[in-house]
PDB file of C-alpha atoms in Angstrom:
ATOM      1  CA  UNK K 156      -5.962  14.064  -8.182  1.00 85.00           C
ATOM      2  CA  UNK K 157      -8.259  11.047  -7.889  1.00 84.00           C
ATOM      3  CA  UNK K 158      -9.950   9.864  -4.578  1.00 85.00           C
ATOM      4  CA  UNK K 159      -8.895   6.526  -3.509  1.00 82.00           C
ATOM      5  CA  UNK K 160     -12.236   5.159  -2.611  1.00 76.00           C
ATOM      6  CA  UNK K 161     -13.980   6.194  -5.758  1.00 80.00           C
ATOM      7  CA  UNK K 162     -11.396   6.897  -8.334  1.00 81.00           C
ATOM      8  CA  UNK K 163     -13.038  10.150  -9.256  1.00 85.00           C
ATOM      9  CA  UNK K 164     -11.438  13.321 -10.211  1.00 88.00           C
ATOM     10  CA  UNK K 165     -11.343  15.379  -7.237  1.00 87.00           C
ATOM     11  CA  UNK K 166      -9.251  18.312  -8.446  1.00 85.00           C
ATOM     12  CA  UNK K 167      -7.215  19.646  -5.612  1.00 90.00           C
ATOM     13  CA  UNK K 168      -9.840  19.170  -2.809  1.00 89.00           C
ATOM     14  CA  UNK K 169      -9.161  16.553  -0.279  1.00 89.00           C
ATOM     15  CA  UNK K 170     -11.969  15.294   1.950  1.00 88.00           C
ATOM     16  CA  UNK K 171     -10.640  14.760   5.466  1.00 88.00           C
ATOM     17  CA  UNK K 172     -14.063  13.290   6.280  1.00 85.00           C
ATOM     18  CA  UNK K 173     -14.921  14.397  10.041  1.00 85.00           C
ATOM     19  CA  UNK K 174     -12.236  17.469   9.492  1.00 87.00           C
ATOM     20  CA  UNK K 175     -13.953  18.725   6.505  1.00 90.00           C
ATOM     21  CA  UNK K 176     -12.561  19.465   3.067  1.00 92.00           C
ATOM     22  CA  UNK K 177      -9.016  20.974   2.255  1.00 93.00           C
ATOM     23  CA  UNK K 178      -7.578  22.347  -0.733  1.00 94.00           C
ATOM     24  CA  UNK K 179      -4.031  20.951  -1.398  1.00 94.00           C
ATOM     25  CA  UNK K 180      -1.287  23.557  -1.614  1.00 94.00           C
ATOM     26  CA  UNK K 181       1.375  21.441  -3.191  1.00 95.00           C
ATOM     27  CA  UNK K 182       1.659  20.640  -7.088  1.00 94.00           C
ATOM     28  CA  UNK K 183       0.979  16.940  -6.823  1.00 93.00           C
ATOM     29  CA  UNK K 184       0.806  15.340 -10.412  1.00 91.00           C
ATOM     30  CA  UNK K 185      -2.581  15.044 -11.910  1.00 86.00           C
ATOM     31  CA  UNK K 186      -2.417  11.116 -11.626  1.00 89.00           C
ATOM     32  CA  UNK K 187      -2.148  11.286  -7.916  1.00 91.00           C
ATOM     33  CA  UNK K 188      -4.502   9.126  -5.933  1.00 91.00           C
ATOM     34  CA  UNK K 189      -5.382  10.447  -2.523  1.00 92.00           C
ATOM     35  CA  UNK K 190      -7.267   9.682   0.718  1.00 91.00           C
ATOM     36  CA  UNK K 191      -7.405  11.671   4.125  1.00 92.00           C
ATOM     37  CA  UNK K 192      -9.242  11.539   7.280  1.00 91.00           C
ATOM     38  CA  UNK K 193      -8.724  10.793  11.250  1.00 92.00           C
ATOM     39  CA  UNK K 194      -7.321   7.447  11.872  1.00 89.00           C
ATOM     40  CA  UNK K 195      -5.734   5.281  14.622  1.00 90.00           C
ATOM     41  CA  UNK K 196      -2.047   4.204  14.473  1.00 88.00           C
ATOM     42  CA  UNK K 197      -1.081   1.219  16.551  1.00 88.00           C
ATOM     43  CA  UNK K 198       2.556   1.108  17.732  1.00 84.00           C
ATOM     44  CA  UNK K 199       4.029  -2.381  17.268  1.00 81.00           C
ATOM     45  CA  UNK K 200       6.458  -2.233  20.077  1.00 83.00           C
ATOM     46  CA  UNK K 201       5.473   0.543  22.473  1.00 81.00           C
ATOM     47  CA  UNK K 202       7.982   0.849  25.330  1.00 86.00           C
ATOM     48  CA  UNK K 203       6.688   0.957  28.919  1.00 87.00           C
ATOM     49  CA  UNK K 204       4.685   4.222  29.478  1.00 87.00           C
ATOM     50  CA  UNK K 205       4.395   4.802  25.619  1.00 86.00           C
ATOM     51  CA  UNK K 206       0.948   4.775  24.071  1.00 86.00           C
ATOM     52  CA  UNK K 207       0.220   1.681  22.086  1.00 87.00           C
ATOM     53  CA  UNK K 208      -2.048   3.605  19.760  1.00 90.00           C
ATOM     54  CA  UNK K 209      -3.092   7.061  19.029  1.00 89.00           C
ATOM     55  CA  UNK K 210      -5.525   9.047  16.696  1.00 92.00           C
ATOM     56  CA  UNK K 211      -4.240  11.411  14.164  1.00 93.00           C
ATOM     57  CA  UNK K 212      -5.215  13.131  11.121  1.00 95.00           C
ATOM     58  CA  UNK K 213      -3.567  11.690   7.948  1.00 95.00           C
ATOM     59  CA  UNK K 214      -3.220  11.966   4.239  1.00 94.00           C
ATOM     60  CA  UNK K 215      -2.264   9.057   2.195  1.00 93.00           C
ATOM     61  CA  UNK K 216      -1.097   9.816  -1.362  1.00 93.00           C
ATOM     62  CA  UNK K 217      -0.132   7.329  -4.262  1.00 90.00           C
ATOM     63  CA  UNK K 218       1.746   9.738  -6.835  1.00 87.00           C
ATOM     64  CA  UNK K 219       2.880   8.068 -10.312  1.00 80.00           C
ATOM     65  CA  UNK K 220       6.391   6.681 -10.021  1.00 68.00           C
ATOM     66  CA  UNK K 221       6.307   6.700  -6.030  1.00 69.00           C
ATOM     67  CA  UNK K 222       4.702   4.254  -3.746  1.00 75.00           C
ATOM     68  CA  UNK K 223       2.369   4.780  -0.997  1.00 83.00           C
ATOM     69  CA  UNK K 224       3.347   7.978   1.050  1.00 91.00           C
ATOM     70  CA  UNK K 225       1.497   8.725   4.473  1.00 93.00           C
ATOM     71  CA  UNK K 226       1.684  12.166   6.132  1.00 95.00           C
ATOM     72  CA  UNK K 227       0.418  12.866   9.771  1.00 95.00           C
ATOM     73  CA  UNK K 228      -0.138  15.957  11.570  1.00 95.00           C
ATOM     74  CA  UNK K 229      -2.107  18.241  13.822  1.00 93.00           C
ATOM     75  CA  UNK K 230      -4.045  19.879  10.783  1.00 94.00           C
ATOM     76  CA  UNK K 231      -4.809  18.769   7.233  1.00 95.00           C
ATOM     77  CA  UNK K 232      -2.112  21.339   6.047  1.00 95.00           C
ATOM     78  CA  UNK K 233       0.498  19.576   8.523  1.00 96.00           C
ATOM     79  CA  UNK K 234      -0.501  16.329   6.905  1.00 96.00           C
ATOM     80  CA  UNK K 235       0.028  17.619   3.273  1.00 96.00           C
ATOM     81  CA  UNK K 236       3.282  19.109   4.232  1.00 97.00           C
ATOM     82  CA  UNK K 237       4.772  15.873   5.769  1.00 96.00           C
ATOM     83  CA  UNK K 238       3.651  13.817   2.685  1.00 95.00           C
ATOM     84  CA  UNK K 239       5.100  16.329   0.452  1.00 95.00           C
ATOM     85  CA  UNK K 240       8.496  16.225   2.110  1.00 92.00           C
ATOM     86  CA  UNK K 241       8.392  12.528   1.780  1.00 90.00           C
ATOM     87  CA  UNK K 242       7.503  12.641  -1.838  1.00 90.00           C
ATOM     88  CA  UNK K 243      10.245  15.086  -2.470  1.00 89.00           C
ATOM     89  CA  UNK K 244      12.804  12.987  -0.794  1.00 84.00           C
ATOM     90  CA  UNK K 245      11.651   9.837  -2.661  1.00 83.00           C
ATOM     91  CA  UNK K 246      11.910  11.846  -5.966  1.00 83.00           C
ATOM     92  CA  UNK K 247      15.534  13.167  -5.120  1.00 82.00           C
ATOM     93  CA  UNK K 248      16.781  10.587  -2.795  1.00 82.00           C
ATOM     94  CA  UNK K 249      19.344  11.670  -0.314  1.00 68.00           C
ATOM     95  CA  UNK K 250      22.171  11.683  -2.928  1.00 70.00           C
ATOM     96  CA  UNK K 251      19.940  13.759  -5.295  1.00 68.00           C
ATOM     97  CA  UNK K 252      20.568  11.039  -8.113  1.00 70.00           C
ATOM     98  CA  UNK K 253      16.873  10.220  -8.376  1.00 67.00           C
ATOM     99  CA  UNK K 254      17.546   6.462  -7.985  1.00 82.00           C
ATOM    100  CA  UNK K 255      17.165   4.312  -5.065  1.00 87.00           C
ATOM    101  CA  UNK K 256      19.356   1.681  -3.380  1.00 90.00           C
ATOM    102  CA  UNK K 257      16.609  -0.731  -2.500  1.00 93.00           C
ATOM    103  CA  UNK K 258      16.897  -3.449   0.237  1.00 96.00           C
ATOM    104  CA  UNK K 259      14.045  -6.024   1.092  1.00 96.00           C
ATOM    105  CA  UNK K 260      14.242  -5.713   4.866  1.00 95.00           C
ATOM    106  CA  UNK K 261      12.380  -9.019   5.107  1.00 93.00           C
ATOM    107  CA  UNK K 262       9.880  -8.576   2.541  1.00 94.00           C
ATOM    108  CA  UNK K 263       9.275 -11.543   0.332  1.00 94.00           C
ATOM    109  CA  UNK K 264       6.781 -10.005  -2.028  1.00 94.00           C
ATOM    110  CA  UNK K 265       9.007  -7.789  -4.181  1.00 95.00           C
ATOM    111  CA  UNK K 266       8.761  -4.728  -1.976  1.00 93.00           C
ATOM    112  CA  UNK K 267      11.572  -3.008  -0.178  1.00 93.00           C
ATOM    113  CA  UNK K 268      12.976   0.228   1.264  1.00 91.00           C
ATOM    114  CA  UNK K 269      15.596   2.668  -0.023  1.00 90.00           C
ATOM    115  CA  UNK K 270      18.670   2.523   2.162  1.00 91.00           C
ATOM    116  CA  UNK K 271      19.421   6.085   1.807  1.00 87.00           C
ATOM    117  CA  UNK K 272      16.109   7.967   2.075  1.00 83.00           C
ATOM    118  CA  UNK K 273      13.808   5.014   3.473  1.00 84.00           C
ATOM    119  CA  UNK K 274      11.099   5.374   0.718  1.00 84.00           C
ATOM    120  CA  UNK K 275       9.051   2.399   0.510  1.00 85.00           C
ATOM    121  CA  UNK K 276       8.662   0.525  -3.024  1.00 85.00           C
ATOM    122  CA  UNK K 277       6.349  -2.138  -4.200  1.00 85.00           C
ATOM    123  CA  UNK K 278       7.674  -4.463  -6.961  1.00 89.00           C
ATOM    124  CA  UNK K 279      11.276  -3.324  -6.631  1.00 92.00           C
ATOM    125  CA  UNK K 280      12.680  -6.763  -6.586  1.00 96.00           C
ATOM    126  CA  UNK K 281      11.953  -9.964  -8.696  1.00 96.00           C
ATOM    127  CA  UNK K 282      11.708 -13.409  -7.467  1.00 97.00           C
ATOM    128  CA  UNK K 283      15.059 -14.229  -9.092  1.00 97.00           C
ATOM    129  CA  UNK K 284      16.858 -11.324  -6.914  1.00 97.00           C
ATOM    130  CA  UNK K 285      15.245 -12.602  -3.772  1.00 97.00           C
ATOM    131  CA  UNK K 286      16.266 -16.303  -4.491  1.00 96.00           C
ATOM    132  CA  UNK K 287      12.739 -17.331  -4.838  1.00 97.00           C
ATOM    133  CA  UNK K 288      11.818 -19.842  -7.266  1.00 97.00           C
ATOM    134  CA  UNK K 289       8.640 -21.821  -8.165  1.00 97.00           C
ATOM    135  CA  UNK K 290       8.770 -25.473  -7.069  1.00 96.00           C
ATOM    136  CA  UNK K 291       7.145 -26.825 -10.050  1.00 96.00           C
ATOM    137  CA  UNK K 292       8.866 -25.007 -13.047  1.00 97.00           C
ATOM    138  CA  UNK K 293      11.801 -23.078 -11.364  1.00 97.00           C
ATOM    139  CA  UNK K 294      10.856 -19.574 -12.600  1.00 97.00           C
ATOM    140  CA  UNK K 295      11.696 -16.754 -10.262  1.00 97.00           C
ATOM    141  CA  UNK K 296       8.419 -15.733  -8.304  1.00 97.00           C
ATOM    142  CA  UNK K 297       7.029 -13.369  -5.628  1.00 96.00           C
ATOM    143  CA  UNK K 298       3.437 -14.672  -6.215  1.00 95.00           C
ATOM    144  CA  UNK K 299       2.575 -17.284  -3.834  1.00 94.00           C
ATOM    145  CA  UNK K 300       3.815 -19.286  -0.946  1.00 92.00           C
ATOM    146  CA  UNK K 301       2.839 -22.237   0.994  1.00 91.00           C
ATOM    147  CA  UNK K 302       4.414 -24.066   4.072  1.00 90.00           C
ATOM    148  CA  UNK K 303       5.742 -27.501   3.673  1.00 88.00           C
ATOM    149  CA  UNK K 304       6.442 -28.485   7.032  1.00 91.00           C
ATOM    150  CA  UNK K 305       8.723 -25.841   8.159  1.00 90.00           C
ATOM    151  CA  UNK K 306       9.930 -25.000   4.686  1.00 91.00           C
ATOM    152  CA  UNK K 307       8.378 -22.012   2.645  1.00 91.00           C
ATOM    153  CA  UNK K 308       7.571 -23.342  -0.978  1.00 95.00           C
ATOM    154  CA  UNK K 309       7.223 -20.566  -3.567  1.00 96.00           C
ATOM    155  CA  UNK K 310       4.702 -21.148  -6.629  1.00 96.00           C
ATOM    156  CA  UNK K 311       4.294 -18.827  -9.704  1.00 95.00           C
ATOM    157  CA  UNK K 312       1.030 -17.545 -10.967  1.00 94.00           C
ATOM    158  CA  UNK K 313       0.795 -20.386 -13.346  1.00 95.00           C
ATOM    159  CA  UNK K 314       1.246 -23.178 -10.614  1.00 96.00           C
ATOM    160  CA  UNK K 315      -0.376 -21.477  -7.527  1.00 94.00           C
ATOM    161  CA  UNK K 316      -3.801 -22.720  -6.387  1.00 92.00           C
ATOM    162  CA  UNK K 317      -6.510 -21.045  -8.532  1.00 89.00           C
ATOM    163  CA  UNK K 318      -8.549 -18.432  -6.764  1.00 84.00           C
ATOM    164  CA  UNK K 319     -12.183 -18.579  -6.922  1.00 84.00           C
ATOM    165  CA  UNK K 320     -13.780 -15.449  -8.574  1.00 86.00           C
ATOM    166  CA  UNK K 321     -17.294 -13.815  -8.077  1.00 87.00           C
ATOM    167  CA  UNK K 322     -19.533 -12.105 -10.335  1.00 87.00           C
ATOM    168  CA  UNK K 323     -21.311 -10.049  -7.716  1.00 87.00           C
ATOM    169  CA  UNK K 324     -21.324  -9.139  -4.101  1.00 87.00           C
ATOM    170  CA  UNK K 325     -24.382 -11.516  -3.694  1.00 89.00           C
ATOM    171  CA  UNK K 326     -22.283 -14.461  -4.836  1.00 88.00           C
ATOM    172  CA  UNK K 327     -19.156 -13.725  -2.623  1.00 86.00           C
ATOM    173  CA  UNK K 328     -21.781 -13.455   0.341  1.00 88.00           C
ATOM    174  CA  UNK K 329     -23.385 -16.616  -0.610  1.00 88.00           C
ATOM    175  CA  UNK K 330     -19.947 -18.420  -0.794  1.00 86.00           C
ATOM    176  CA  UNK K 331     -18.687 -17.059   2.670  1.00 87.00           C
ATOM    177  CA  UNK K 332     -21.753 -17.471   4.575  1.00 90.00           C
ATOM    178  CA  UNK K 333     -23.553 -20.409   2.857  1.00 82.00           C
ATOM    179  CA  UNK K 334     -26.672 -18.219   1.827  1.00 62.00           C
ATOM    180  CA  UNK K 335     -28.787 -18.956  -1.289  1.00 57.00           C
ATOM    181  CA  UNK K 336     -30.202 -16.345  -3.771  1.00 52.00           C
ATOM    182  CA  UNK K 337     -33.346 -16.021  -1.770  1.00 49.00           C
ATOM    183  CA  UNK K 338     -31.692 -14.909   1.443  1.00 50.00           C
ATOM    184  CA  UNK K 339     -29.444 -12.365  -0.151  1.00 46.00           C
ATOM    185  CA  UNK K 340     -32.335 -10.953  -1.872  1.00 52.00           C
ATOM    186  CA  UNK K 341     -31.064 -11.618  -5.428  1.00 49.00           C
TER     187      UNK K 341
END
């Protein structure tokens, strides 16, 4: 496995930060990227009397051929077990076909959920499938949106506004905060 923050090979040892390290028990594929720790979860529509947030240990894994999977639990082992169960469900789906029946559920960026096993997938829809076409060239796209009054306008990568890039953190900070090289220490 590889650590999400550094990309370095971590074998099977997962750093849960304040909870210490933990050796994974499940046979995750080598290419899996992983992160773990203690985090805060915010509840979107908490009912009266329910907590609007809570703290929990978690593991996040990005196995090959599956999307982001998060497991929560009282212990690192419980977190891994929860993530492993979701991974197995994603691999086998509820009809054991290994294929998913994707639906966008309001996502416009190509992501969606399987209607059978609730697995999240990124880039499972094309712009054409979602009925989103570039205003300039008509190509199907999920790349960029703009508001034109009340209307959402789609633009492909070629026609979207160009994003400024920076060679270093100092350049980015200077652009964001208006500092010059002397102030950033460069």
